[in-house]
Amino acid sequence: MSRWTVHLEGGPRRVNHAAVAVGHRVYSFGGYCSGEDYETLRQIDVHVFNAVSLCWMKLPPVRTSGREHAREVPYMRYGHTAVLLDDTVYIWGGRNDTEGACNVLYAFDVGSHRWSTPAVSGTIPGARDGHSACVLGKTMYIFGGYEQLADCFSNDIHKLDTTTMTWSLVNARGTPARWRDFHSATIIGTKMFVFGGRADRFGPFHSNNEIYCNKIQVFDTQTNCWLDCPSTQLLPEGRRSHSAFAFNGELYIFGGYNARLDRHYNDLWKFNPESFSWQKVDPKGKGPCPRRRQCCCMVGDKIILFGGTR
């Protein structure tokens, strides 16, 4: 039986941040809060939530000596991604009102709280925000987002082999998912399940004809192929800036926003990849208010949900 429980005040007020769970702690990186200064360039902030004590802590800023060392710490940003691989959090992408979008890879050691910029080679993805990032084995997959230089939505898949720190553009076969940003991509088994996001009716360029797809798109990482998927009877409404996570081999999505309907959501759905079917989940208790751009992290068999806006 699922149930919404504790409501906590006093955490960071953030939207468009990125977070990962490390043991019983959740590390939240960056994002923004209305009213704060984002014109002045400063270090990304890191907040840590302890799921046992239910307390938040903000890490002190990193001391930097010289401009070279300062570049190893990412600047404050939003629309970026964070993934955990062993004891390292990789931060990639996102944008800042001063610097624009970024394509530098940053590594955060959860043991020492030290930042670094690993040397990478290969085909580095163009700077963007609103993309997705997920991990399978030692590989990080980047999909979609809004590319700054091309000024358009992307539907490319890039992968980073963290054993060699080499980027490559995946030569994907099949019919790709639409160009989009602020979607979700979740690994279950060896497949990547893409849901939602904001796209344009006429293609990769933003013409203010937004569409919000509500069909699941599946990419098989073993064959590098987008799969043809059966249609489903019951579907959640299309949305962007929602949360997605996998639990017990099923995909869950929460919240998000549909601009065409001007509607924020606080519904919870689960998708079964075996039966290829959706089911609405109605937990007991008082749930979160409708929102977008929040973070959801699995800690054990619990979901820690925080932040967002409407």
PDB file of C-alpha atoms in Angstrom:
ATOM      1  CA  MET A   1       0.000   0.000   0.000  1.00  0.00           C
ATOM      2  CA  SER A   2       1.486   3.358  -1.051  1.00  0.00           C
ATOM      3  CA  ARG A   3       1.009   6.430   1.123  1.00  0.00           C
ATOM      4  CA  TRP A   4       2.076  10.072   1.091  1.00  0.00           C
ATOM      5  CA  THR A   5       3.508  11.004   4.482  1.00  0.00           C
ATOM      6  CA  VAL A   6       5.806  13.652   5.916  1.00  0.00           C
ATOM      7  CA  HIS A   7       5.595  17.303   4.922  1.00  0.00           C
ATOM      8  CA  LEU A   8       8.809  19.161   5.741  1.00  0.00           C
ATOM      9  CA  GLU A   9       9.502  22.877   5.674  1.00  0.00           C
ATOM     10  CA  GLY A  10      12.913  24.523   5.649  1.00  0.00           C
ATOM     11  CA  GLY A  11      14.484  22.836   2.633  1.00  0.00           C
ATOM     12  CA  PRO A  12      15.946  24.673  -0.361  1.00  0.00           C
ATOM     13  CA  ARG A  13      13.357  26.507  -2.465  1.00  0.00           C
ATOM     14  CA  ARG A  14      14.321  25.226  -5.893  1.00  0.00           C
ATOM     15  CA  VAL A  15      12.972  24.488  -9.358  1.00  0.00           C
ATOM     16  CA  ASN A  16      14.772  22.966 -12.346  1.00  0.00           C
ATOM     17  CA  HIS A  17      17.418  21.523 -10.022  1.00  0.00           C
ATOM     18  CA  ALA A  18      18.951  18.032 -10.283  1.00  0.00           C
ATOM     19  CA  ALA A  19      19.285  15.469  -7.513  1.00  0.00           C
ATOM     20  CA  VAL A  20      20.557  11.951  -6.821  1.00  0.00           C
ATOM     21  CA  ALA A  21      20.180   9.567  -3.892  1.00  0.00           C
ATOM     22  CA  VAL A  22      23.385   8.269  -2.285  1.00  0.00           C
ATOM     23  CA  GLY A  23      22.552   5.735   0.417  1.00  0.00           C
ATOM     24  CA  HIS A  24      20.131   7.441   2.821  1.00  0.00           C
ATOM     25  CA  ARG A  25      21.059  10.930   1.591  1.00  0.00           C
ATOM     26  CA  VAL A  26      19.766  13.014  -1.305  1.00  0.00           C
ATOM     27  CA  TYR A  27      22.169  15.476  -2.945  1.00  0.00           C
ATOM     28  CA  SER A  28      20.476  18.390  -4.732  1.00  0.00           C
ATOM     29  CA  PHE A  29      22.464  20.527  -7.178  1.00  0.00           C
ATOM     30  CA  GLY A  30      21.602  24.037  -8.347  1.00  0.00           C
ATOM     31  CA  GLY A  31      18.285  25.078  -9.798  1.00  0.00           C
ATOM     32  CA  TYR A  32      16.783  28.491  -9.163  1.00  0.00           C
ATOM     33  CA  CYS A  33      14.338  30.341  -6.954  1.00  0.00           C
ATOM     34  CA  SER A  34      12.442  33.451  -8.043  1.00  0.00           C
ATOM     35  CA  GLY A  35      13.825  36.622  -6.501  1.00  0.00           C
ATOM     36  CA  GLU A  36      17.417  35.377  -6.325  1.00  0.00           C
ATOM     37  CA  ASP A  37      20.277  36.947  -8.281  1.00  0.00           C
ATOM     38  CA  TYR A  38      21.293  34.865 -11.297  1.00  0.00           C
ATOM     39  CA  GLU A  39      23.198  37.561 -13.142  1.00  0.00           C
ATOM     40  CA  THR A  40      26.205  37.274 -10.815  1.00  0.00           C
ATOM     41  CA  LEU A  41      28.242  34.185 -11.609  1.00  0.00           C
ATOM     42  CA  ARG A  42      28.724  31.986  -8.563  1.00  0.00           C
ATOM     43  CA  GLN A  43      29.332  28.362  -7.619  1.00  0.00           C
ATOM     44  CA  ILE A  44      26.517  25.860  -7.889  1.00  0.00           C
ATOM     45  CA  ASP A  45      25.012  25.194  -4.470  1.00  0.00           C
ATOM     46  CA  VAL A  46      24.700  21.697  -3.033  1.00  0.00           C
ATOM     47  CA  HIS A  47      22.014  20.785  -0.482  1.00  0.00           C
ATOM     48  CA  VAL A  48      21.953  17.412   1.270  1.00  0.00           C
ATOM     49  CA  PHE A  49      18.828  15.799   2.742  1.00  0.00           C
ATOM     50  CA  ASN A  50      19.224  13.057   5.334  1.00  0.00           C
ATOM     51  CA  ALA A  51      16.277  10.669   4.941  1.00  0.00           C
ATOM     52  CA  VAL A  52      16.846   9.242   8.444  1.00  0.00           C
ATOM     53  CA  SER A  53      17.037  12.459  10.477  1.00  0.00           C
ATOM     54  CA  LEU A  54      14.794  14.322   7.959  1.00  0.00           C
ATOM     55  CA  CYS A  55      17.203  17.292   8.071  1.00  0.00           C
ATOM     56  CA  TRP A  56      18.610  19.463   5.279  1.00  0.00           C
ATOM     57  CA  MET A  57      22.185  20.747   5.204  1.00  0.00           C
ATOM     58  CA  LYS A  58      23.857  23.103   2.745  1.00  0.00           C
ATOM     59  CA  LEU A  59      27.458  22.268   1.892  1.00  0.00           C
ATOM     60  CA  PRO A  60      29.911  25.164   2.310  1.00  0.00           C
ATOM     61  CA  PRO A  61      31.231  26.705  -0.912  1.00  0.00           C
ATOM     62  CA  VAL A  62      34.427  25.234  -2.304  1.00  0.00           C
ATOM     63  CA  ARG A  63      37.569  27.257  -1.720  1.00  0.00           C
ATOM     64  CA  THR A  64      39.217  27.955  -5.051  1.00  0.00           C
ATOM     65  CA  SER A  65      42.671  29.375  -5.615  1.00  0.00           C
ATOM     66  CA  GLY A  66      43.174  30.743  -9.101  1.00  0.00           C
ATOM     67  CA  ARG A  67      40.922  30.737 -12.160  1.00  0.00           C
ATOM     68  CA  GLU A  68      41.964  27.272 -13.331  1.00  0.00           C
ATOM     69  CA  HIS A  69      40.818  25.605 -10.117  1.00  0.00           C
ATOM     70  CA  ALA A  70      37.633  27.696 -10.080  1.00  0.00           C
ATOM     71  CA  ARG A  71      36.657  26.206 -13.451  1.00  0.00           C
ATOM     72  CA  GLU A  72      36.493  22.753 -11.848  1.00  0.00           C
ATOM     73  CA  VAL A  73      33.410  23.837  -9.891  1.00  0.00           C
ATOM     74  CA  PRO A  74      30.247  24.267 -12.015  1.00  0.00           C
ATOM     75  CA  TYR A  75      28.547  27.644 -11.956  1.00  0.00           C
ATOM     76  CA  MET A  76      24.973  28.000 -10.729  1.00  0.00           C
ATOM     77  CA  ARG A  77      22.605  26.616 -13.377  1.00  0.00           C
ATOM     78  CA  TYR A  78      19.211  25.118 -14.122  1.00  0.00           C
ATOM     79  CA  GLY A  79      17.891  22.514 -16.578  1.00  0.00           C
ATOM     80  CA  HIS A  80      20.982  20.319 -16.006  1.00  0.00           C
ATOM     81  CA  THR A  81      21.151  16.617 -15.112  1.00  0.00           C
ATOM     82  CA  ALA A  82      22.853  14.644 -12.350  1.00  0.00           C
ATOM     83  CA  VAL A  83      23.551  10.897 -12.322  1.00  0.00           C
ATOM     84  CA  LEU A  84      25.338   8.695  -9.796  1.00  0.00           C
ATOM     85  CA  LEU A  85      27.982   6.205 -10.889  1.00  0.00           C
ATOM     86  CA  ASP A  86      29.796   4.402  -8.056  1.00  0.00           C
ATOM     87  CA  ASP A  87      30.828   7.244  -5.703  1.00  0.00           C
ATOM     88  CA  THR A  88      30.769   9.983  -8.322  1.00  0.00           C
ATOM     89  CA  VAL A  89      27.940  12.309  -9.351  1.00  0.00           C
ATOM     90  CA  TYR A  90      28.242  13.529 -12.947  1.00  0.00           C
ATOM     91  CA  ILE A  91      26.662  16.910 -13.669  1.00  0.00           C
ATOM     92  CA  TRP A  92      26.118  17.786 -17.312  1.00  0.00           C
ATOM     93  CA  GLY A  93      24.384  20.504 -19.313  1.00  0.00           C
ATOM     94  CA  GLY A  94      22.033  23.169 -18.041  1.00  0.00           C
ATOM     95  CA  ARG A  95      22.149  26.905 -18.469  1.00  0.00           C
ATOM     96  CA  ASN A  96      22.715  30.160 -16.636  1.00  0.00           C
ATOM     97  CA  ASP A  97      21.343  33.625 -17.482  1.00  0.00           C
ATOM     98  CA  THR A  98      24.909  34.972 -17.797  1.00  0.00           C
ATOM     99  CA  GLU A  99      26.861  32.113 -19.385  1.00  0.00           C
ATOM    100  CA  GLY A 100      24.107  30.444 -21.427  1.00  0.00           C
ATOM    101  CA  ALA A 101      24.107  26.662 -21.879  1.00  0.00           C
ATOM    102  CA  CYS A 102      27.026  24.390 -20.986  1.00  0.00           C
ATOM    103  CA  ASN A 103      28.502  21.105 -22.242  1.00  0.00           C
ATOM    104  CA  VAL A 104      31.330  20.662 -19.719  1.00  0.00           C
ATOM    105  CA  LEU A 105      31.260  17.431 -17.704  1.00  0.00           C
ATOM    106  CA  TYR A 106      31.665  17.941 -13.947  1.00  0.00           C
ATOM    107  CA  ALA A 107      32.354  15.204 -11.401  1.00  0.00           C
ATOM    108  CA  PHE A 108      31.456  15.458  -7.708  1.00  0.00           C
ATOM    109  CA  ASP A 109      33.010  12.955  -5.292  1.00  0.00           C
ATOM    110  CA  VAL A 110      30.383  12.147  -2.641  1.00  0.00           C
ATOM    111  CA  GLY A 111      33.049  11.008  -0.162  1.00  0.00           C
ATOM    112  CA  SER A 112      35.333  14.054  -0.265  1.00  0.00           C
ATOM    113  CA  HIS A 113      32.809  16.603  -1.663  1.00  0.00           C
ATOM    114  CA  ARG A 114      35.460  17.602  -4.213  1.00  0.00           C
ATOM    115  CA  TRP A 115      34.699  18.785  -7.737  1.00  0.00           C
ATOM    116  CA  SER A 116      36.697  17.999 -10.875  1.00  0.00           C
ATOM    117  CA  THR A 117      36.360  18.305 -14.641  1.00  0.00           C
ATOM    118  CA  PRO A 118      37.423  14.932 -16.070  1.00  0.00           C
ATOM    119  CA  ALA A 119      39.273  14.990 -19.389  1.00  0.00           C
ATOM    120  CA  VAL A 120      36.905  13.670 -22.059  1.00  0.00           C
ATOM    121  CA  SER A 121      37.342  12.777 -25.724  1.00  0.00           C
ATOM    122  CA  GLY A 122      35.132  11.797 -28.647  1.00  0.00           C
ATOM    123  CA  THR A 123      32.003  13.490 -30.004  1.00  0.00           C
ATOM    124  CA  ILE A 124      30.981  15.830 -27.183  1.00  0.00           C
ATOM    125  CA  PRO A 125      27.276  16.793 -27.282  1.00  0.00           C
ATOM    126  CA  GLY A 126      26.455  20.434 -27.942  1.00  0.00           C
ATOM    127  CA  ALA A 127      25.563  22.665 -24.984  1.00  0.00           C
ATOM    128  CA  ARG A 128      21.899  22.343 -23.988  1.00  0.00           C
ATOM    129  CA  ASP A 129      19.341  22.213 -21.225  1.00  0.00           C
ATOM    130  CA  GLY A 130      16.141  20.246 -20.705  1.00  0.00           C
ATOM    131  CA  HIS A 131      17.780  16.986 -21.785  1.00  0.00           C
ATOM    132  CA  SER A 132      17.616  13.688 -19.899  1.00  0.00           C
ATOM    133  CA  ALA A 133      20.435  11.586 -18.479  1.00  0.00           C
ATOM    134  CA  CYS A 134      20.342   7.988 -17.286  1.00  0.00           C
ATOM    135  CA  VAL A 135      22.907   5.300 -16.490  1.00  0.00           C
ATOM    136  CA  LEU A 136      23.270   1.682 -17.557  1.00  0.00           C
ATOM    137  CA  GLY A 137      26.366  -0.083 -16.236  1.00  0.00           C
ATOM    138  CA  LYS A 138      29.288   2.310 -16.688  1.00  0.00           C
ATOM    139  CA  THR A 139      27.599   4.299 -19.462  1.00  0.00           C
ATOM    140  CA  MET A 140      25.656   7.563 -19.208  1.00  0.00           C
ATOM    141  CA  TYR A 141      23.064   8.214 -21.912  1.00  0.00           C
ATOM    142  CA  ILE A 142      22.000  11.756 -22.863  1.00  0.00           C
ATOM    143  CA  PHE A 143      18.832  12.232 -24.908  1.00  0.00           C
ATOM    144  CA  GLY A 144      17.123  15.298 -26.386  1.00  0.00           C
ATOM    145  CA  GLY A 145      17.058  18.748 -24.819  1.00  0.00           C
ATOM    146  CA  TYR A 146      17.229  22.211 -26.364  1.00  0.00           C
ATOM    147  CA  GLU A 147      20.543  22.827 -28.138  1.00  0.00           C
ATOM    148  CA  GLN A 148      21.845  26.368 -27.747  1.00  0.00           C
ATOM    149  CA  LEU A 149      24.048  26.604 -30.863  1.00  0.00           C
ATOM    150  CA  ALA A 150      21.522  25.011 -33.235  1.00  0.00           C
ATOM    151  CA  ASP A 151      18.660  26.828 -31.449  1.00  0.00           C
ATOM    152  CA  CYS A 152      16.390  23.809 -31.747  1.00  0.00           C
ATOM    153  CA  PHE A 153      15.103  20.722 -29.988  1.00  0.00           C
ATOM    154  CA  SER A 154      17.228  17.566 -30.203  1.00  0.00           C
ATOM    155  CA  ASN A 155      16.358  13.886 -30.548  1.00  0.00           C
ATOM    156  CA  ASP A 156      19.930  12.607 -30.640  1.00  0.00           C
ATOM    157  CA  ILE A 157      21.313  10.063 -28.193  1.00  0.00           C
ATOM    158  CA  HIS A 158      24.856  10.574 -26.917  1.00  0.00           C
ATOM    159  CA  LYS A 159      26.620   8.234 -24.536  1.00  0.00           C
ATOM    160  CA  LEU A 160      29.613   8.629 -22.258  1.00  0.00           C
ATOM    161  CA  ASP A 161      31.716   5.561 -21.499  1.00  0.00           C
ATOM    162  CA  THR A 162      32.979   6.400 -18.012  1.00  0.00           C
ATOM    163  CA  THR A 163      35.708   3.720 -18.143  1.00  0.00           C
ATOM    164  CA  THR A 164      37.452   5.589 -20.992  1.00  0.00           C
ATOM    165  CA  MET A 165      35.688   8.991 -20.544  1.00  0.00           C
ATOM    166  CA  THR A 166      34.807   8.911 -24.246  1.00  0.00           C
ATOM    167  CA  TRP A 167      31.687  10.539 -25.709  1.00  0.00           C
ATOM    168  CA  SER A 168      30.014   9.110 -28.803  1.00  0.00           C
ATOM    169  CA  LEU A 169      26.921   9.897 -30.860  1.00  0.00           C
ATOM    170  CA  VAL A 170      24.752   6.782 -30.982  1.00  0.00           C
ATOM    171  CA  ASN A 171      23.853   5.717 -34.508  1.00  0.00           C
ATOM    172  CA  ALA A 172      20.288   4.816 -33.596  1.00  0.00           C
ATOM    173  CA  ARG A 173      18.157   2.762 -35.967  1.00  0.00           C
ATOM    174  CA  GLY A 174      14.381   2.713 -36.163  1.00  0.00           C
ATOM    175  CA  THR A 175      11.965   5.642 -35.881  1.00  0.00           C
ATOM    176  CA  PRO A 176      13.366   7.996 -33.245  1.00  0.00           C
ATOM    177  CA  ALA A 177      11.355   9.742 -30.561  1.00  0.00           C
ATOM    178  CA  ARG A 178      10.380  13.314 -31.481  1.00  0.00           C
ATOM    179  CA  TRP A 179      12.684  16.265 -30.874  1.00  0.00           C
ATOM    180  CA  ARG A 180      11.871  17.444 -27.350  1.00  0.00           C
ATOM    181  CA  ASP A 181      13.015  18.929 -24.054  1.00  0.00           C
ATOM    182  CA  PHE A 182      12.029  18.534 -20.391  1.00  0.00           C
ATOM    183  CA  HIS A 183      10.958  14.922 -20.922  1.00  0.00           C
ATOM    184  CA  SER A 184      12.093  11.943 -18.839  1.00  0.00           C
ATOM    185  CA  ALA A 185      14.222   8.948 -19.812  1.00  0.00           C
ATOM    186  CA  THR A 186      14.387   5.989 -17.443  1.00  0.00           C
ATOM    187  CA  ILE A 187      16.411   2.777 -17.709  1.00  0.00           C
ATOM    188  CA  ILE A 188      14.600  -0.498 -16.969  1.00  0.00           C
ATOM    189  CA  GLY A 189      16.672  -3.570 -17.784  1.00  0.00           C
ATOM    190  CA  THR A 190      18.615  -2.672 -20.926  1.00  0.00           C
ATOM    191  CA  LYS A 191      15.955  -0.355 -22.390  1.00  0.00           C
ATOM    192  CA  MET A 192      15.463   3.400 -22.080  1.00  0.00           C
ATOM    193  CA  PHE A 193      11.844   4.526 -21.670  1.00  0.00           C
ATOM    194  CA  VAL A 194      11.179   8.096 -22.838  1.00  0.00           C
ATOM    195  CA  PHE A 195       8.000   9.873 -21.796  1.00  0.00           C
ATOM    196  CA  GLY A 196       6.545  13.352 -22.257  1.00  0.00           C
ATOM    197  CA  GLY A 197       8.410  16.582 -22.803  1.00  0.00           C
ATOM    198  CA  ARG A 198       7.743  19.632 -24.938  1.00  0.00           C
ATOM    199  CA  ALA A 199       8.018  19.290 -28.707  1.00  0.00           C
ATOM    200  CA  ASP A 200       6.966  21.352 -31.724  1.00  0.00           C
ATOM    201  CA  ARG A 201       4.272  20.227 -34.108  1.00  0.00           C
ATOM    202  CA  PHE A 202       6.389  21.060 -37.168  1.00  0.00           C
ATOM    203  CA  GLY A 203       9.784  19.630 -36.267  1.00  0.00           C
ATOM    204  CA  PRO A 204      12.956  20.472 -34.359  1.00  0.00           C
ATOM    205  CA  PHE A 205      12.584  24.274 -34.400  1.00  0.00           C
ATOM    206  CA  HIS A 206      10.474  26.087 -31.831  1.00  0.00           C
ATOM    207  CA  SER A 207       7.568  27.774 -33.656  1.00  0.00           C
ATOM    208  CA  ASN A 208       5.271  28.181 -30.624  1.00  0.00           C
ATOM    209  CA  ASN A 209       3.184  25.235 -31.836  1.00  0.00           C
ATOM    210  CA  GLU A 210       3.909  23.123 -28.781  1.00  0.00           C
ATOM    211  CA  ILE A 211       2.757  19.541 -28.435  1.00  0.00           C
ATOM    212  CA  TYR A 212       2.967  17.260 -25.432  1.00  0.00           C
ATOM    213  CA  CYS A 213       3.253  13.614 -26.410  1.00  0.00           C
ATOM    214  CA  ASN A 214       1.885  11.042 -23.960  1.00  0.00           C
ATOM    215  CA  LYS A 215       3.138   7.902 -25.691  1.00  0.00           C
ATOM    216  CA  ILE A 216       6.043   5.867 -24.358  1.00  0.00           C
ATOM    217  CA  GLN A 217       9.054   5.608 -26.697  1.00  0.00           C
ATOM    218  CA  VAL A 218      11.512   2.777 -26.095  1.00  0.00           C
ATOM    219  CA  PHE A 219      15.196   2.638 -27.055  1.00  0.00           C
ATOM    220  CA  ASP A 220      17.008  -0.711 -26.841  1.00  0.00           C
ATOM    221  CA  THR A 221      20.616  -0.071 -25.770  1.00  0.00           C
ATOM    222  CA  GLN A 222      21.712  -3.560 -26.853  1.00  0.00           C
ATOM    223  CA  THR A 223      20.609  -3.183 -30.477  1.00  0.00           C
ATOM    224  CA  ASN A 224      20.840   0.663 -30.638  1.00  0.00           C
ATOM    225  CA  CYS A 225      17.333   0.655 -32.026  1.00  0.00           C
ATOM    226  CA  TRP A 226      14.143   2.612 -31.331  1.00  0.00           C
ATOM    227  CA  LEU A 227      11.405   0.010 -30.994  1.00  0.00           C
ATOM    228  CA  ASP A 228       7.964   0.000 -32.557  1.00  0.00           C
ATOM    229  CA  CYS A 229       5.621   0.146 -29.572  1.00  0.00           C
ATOM    230  CA  PRO A 230       2.013  -1.035 -29.312  1.00  0.00           C
ATOM    231  CA  SER A 231      -0.697   1.502 -28.521  1.00  0.00           C
ATOM    232  CA  THR A 232      -2.127   1.589 -25.016  1.00  0.00           C
ATOM    233  CA  GLN A 233      -5.744   2.124 -23.969  1.00  0.00           C
ATOM    234  CA  LEU A 234      -5.343   4.260 -20.838  1.00  0.00           C
ATOM    235  CA  LEU A 235      -2.821   7.114 -21.018  1.00  0.00           C
ATOM    236  CA  PRO A 236      -1.732   9.943 -18.715  1.00  0.00           C
ATOM    237  CA  GLU A 237      -2.039  13.363 -20.320  1.00  0.00           C
ATOM    238  CA  GLY A 238       1.072  14.649 -22.098  1.00  0.00           C
ATOM    239  CA  ARG A 239       3.287  16.906 -19.987  1.00  0.00           C
ATOM    240  CA  ARG A 240       6.759  18.297 -19.463  1.00  0.00           C
ATOM    241  CA  SER A 241       8.951  18.892 -16.400  1.00  0.00           C
ATOM    242  CA  HIS A 242       7.493  15.886 -14.595  1.00  0.00           C
ATOM    243  CA  SER A 243       9.407  13.337 -12.506  1.00  0.00           C
ATOM    244  CA  ALA A 244      10.053   9.718 -13.448  1.00  0.00           C
ATOM    245  CA  PHE A 245      11.610   6.807 -11.601  1.00  0.00           C
ATOM    246  CA  ALA A 246      11.769   3.018 -11.819  1.00  0.00           C
ATOM    247  CA  PHE A 247      10.686   0.707  -8.986  1.00  0.00           C
ATOM    248  CA  ASN A 248      10.319  -3.081  -9.083  1.00  0.00           C
ATOM    249  CA  GLY A 249      10.687  -3.126 -12.864  1.00  0.00           C
ATOM    250  CA  GLU A 250       7.943  -0.547 -13.482  1.00  0.00           C
ATOM    251  CA  LEU A 251       8.098   3.099 -14.524  1.00  0.00           C
ATOM    252  CA  TYR A 252       6.405   5.779 -12.402  1.00  0.00           C
ATOM    253  CA  ILE A 253       5.716   9.396 -13.366  1.00  0.00           C
ATOM    254  CA  PHE A 254       4.521  12.250 -11.167  1.00  0.00           C
ATOM    255  CA  GLY A 255       3.327  15.790 -11.825  1.00  0.00           C
ATOM    256  CA  GLY A 256       4.408  18.070 -14.652  1.00  0.00           C
ATOM    257  CA  TYR A 257       2.801  20.765 -16.799  1.00  0.00           C
ATOM    258  CA  ASN A 258       0.919  21.004 -20.086  1.00  0.00           C
ATOM    259  CA  ALA A 259       1.031  24.547 -21.531  1.00  0.00           C
ATOM    260  CA  ARG A 260      -1.634  23.880 -24.173  1.00  0.00           C
ATOM    261  CA  LEU A 261      -4.071  23.032 -21.403  1.00  0.00           C
ATOM    262  CA  ASP A 262      -2.390  25.415 -18.911  1.00  0.00           C
ATOM    263  CA  ARG A 263      -2.574  22.611 -16.372  1.00  0.00           C
ATOM    264  CA  HIS A 264      -0.247  21.470 -13.607  1.00  0.00           C
ATOM    265  CA  TYR A 265      -0.498  17.886 -12.370  1.00  0.00           C
ATOM    266  CA  ASN A 266      -0.041  16.035  -9.107  1.00  0.00           C
ATOM    267  CA  ASP A 267      -1.116  12.620 -10.375  1.00  0.00           C
ATOM    268  CA  LEU A 268       0.957   9.458 -10.037  1.00  0.00           C
ATOM    269  CA  TRP A 269       0.979   6.827 -12.792  1.00  0.00           C
ATOM    270  CA  LYS A 270       2.840   3.563 -13.261  1.00  0.00           C
ATOM    271  CA  PHE A 271       3.747   1.863 -16.519  1.00  0.00           C
ATOM    272  CA  ASN A 272       4.359  -1.871 -16.853  1.00  0.00           C
ATOM    273  CA  PRO A 273       6.846  -2.621 -19.664  1.00  0.00           C
ATOM    274  CA  GLU A 274       5.787  -6.283 -19.857  1.00  0.00           C
ATOM    275  CA  SER A 275       2.075  -5.637 -20.493  1.00  0.00           C
ATOM    276  CA  PHE A 276       2.845  -2.193 -22.015  1.00  0.00           C
ATOM    277  CA  SER A 277       0.021  -0.653 -19.994  1.00  0.00           C
ATOM    278  CA  TRP A 278      -0.526   2.347 -17.697  1.00  0.00           C
ATOM    279  CA  GLN A 279      -2.310   2.370 -14.366  1.00  0.00           C
ATOM    280  CA  LYS A 280      -3.185   5.389 -12.216  1.00  0.00           C
ATOM    281  CA  VAL A 281      -1.907   5.094  -8.643  1.00  0.00           C
ATOM    282  CA  ASP A 282      -3.818   6.744  -5.789  1.00  0.00           C
ATOM    283  CA  PRO A 283      -1.717   6.663  -2.608  1.00  0.00           C
ATOM    284  CA  LYS A 284      -3.346   7.269   0.748  1.00  0.00           C
ATOM    285  CA  GLY A 285      -2.674  10.470   2.679  1.00  0.00           C
ATOM    286  CA  LYS A 286      -2.378  14.093   1.605  1.00  0.00           C
ATOM    287  CA  GLY A 287      -0.226  14.271  -1.497  1.00  0.00           C
ATOM    288  CA  PRO A 288       1.878  17.115  -2.946  1.00  0.00           C
ATOM    289  CA  CYS A 289       0.124  20.021  -4.642  1.00  0.00           C
ATOM    290  CA  PRO A 290       0.236  20.166  -8.480  1.00  0.00           C
ATOM    291  CA  ARG A 291       3.704  21.230  -9.698  1.00  0.00           C
ATOM    292  CA  ARG A 292       6.436  21.009 -12.316  1.00  0.00           C
ATOM    293  CA  ARG A 293      10.257  21.026 -12.261  1.00  0.00           C
ATOM    294  CA  GLN A 294      10.499  19.139  -8.963  1.00  0.00           C
ATOM    295  CA  CYS A 295      12.901  16.304  -8.106  1.00  0.00           C
ATOM    296  CA  CYS A 296      12.052  12.726  -7.130  1.00  0.00           C
ATOM    297  CA  CYS A 297      14.681  10.350  -5.716  1.00  0.00           C
ATOM    298  CA  MET A 298      14.360   6.736  -4.564  1.00  0.00           C
ATOM    299  CA  VAL A 299      15.779   6.082  -1.102  1.00  0.00           C
ATOM    300  CA  GLY A 300      15.193   2.424  -0.265  1.00  0.00           C
ATOM    301  CA  ASP A 301      11.516   1.810  -0.962  1.00  0.00           C
ATOM    302  CA  LYS A 302      10.577   5.475  -0.425  1.00  0.00           C
ATOM    303  CA  ILE A 303      10.368   8.412  -2.807  1.00  0.00           C
ATOM    304  CA  ILE A 304      11.761  11.748  -1.641  1.00  0.00           C
ATOM    305  CA  LEU A 305       9.985  14.517  -3.587  1.00  0.00           C
ATOM    306  CA  PHE A 306      10.895  18.180  -3.175  1.00  0.00           C
ATOM    307  CA  GLY A 307      10.924  21.515  -4.957  1.00  0.00           C
ATOM    308  CA  GLY A 308       9.007  22.545  -8.046  1.00  0.00           C
ATOM    309  CA  THR A 309       6.670  25.372  -8.953  1.00  0.00           C
ATOM    310  CA  ARG A 310       3.286  26.096 -10.439  1.00  0.00           C
TER     311      ARG A 310
END
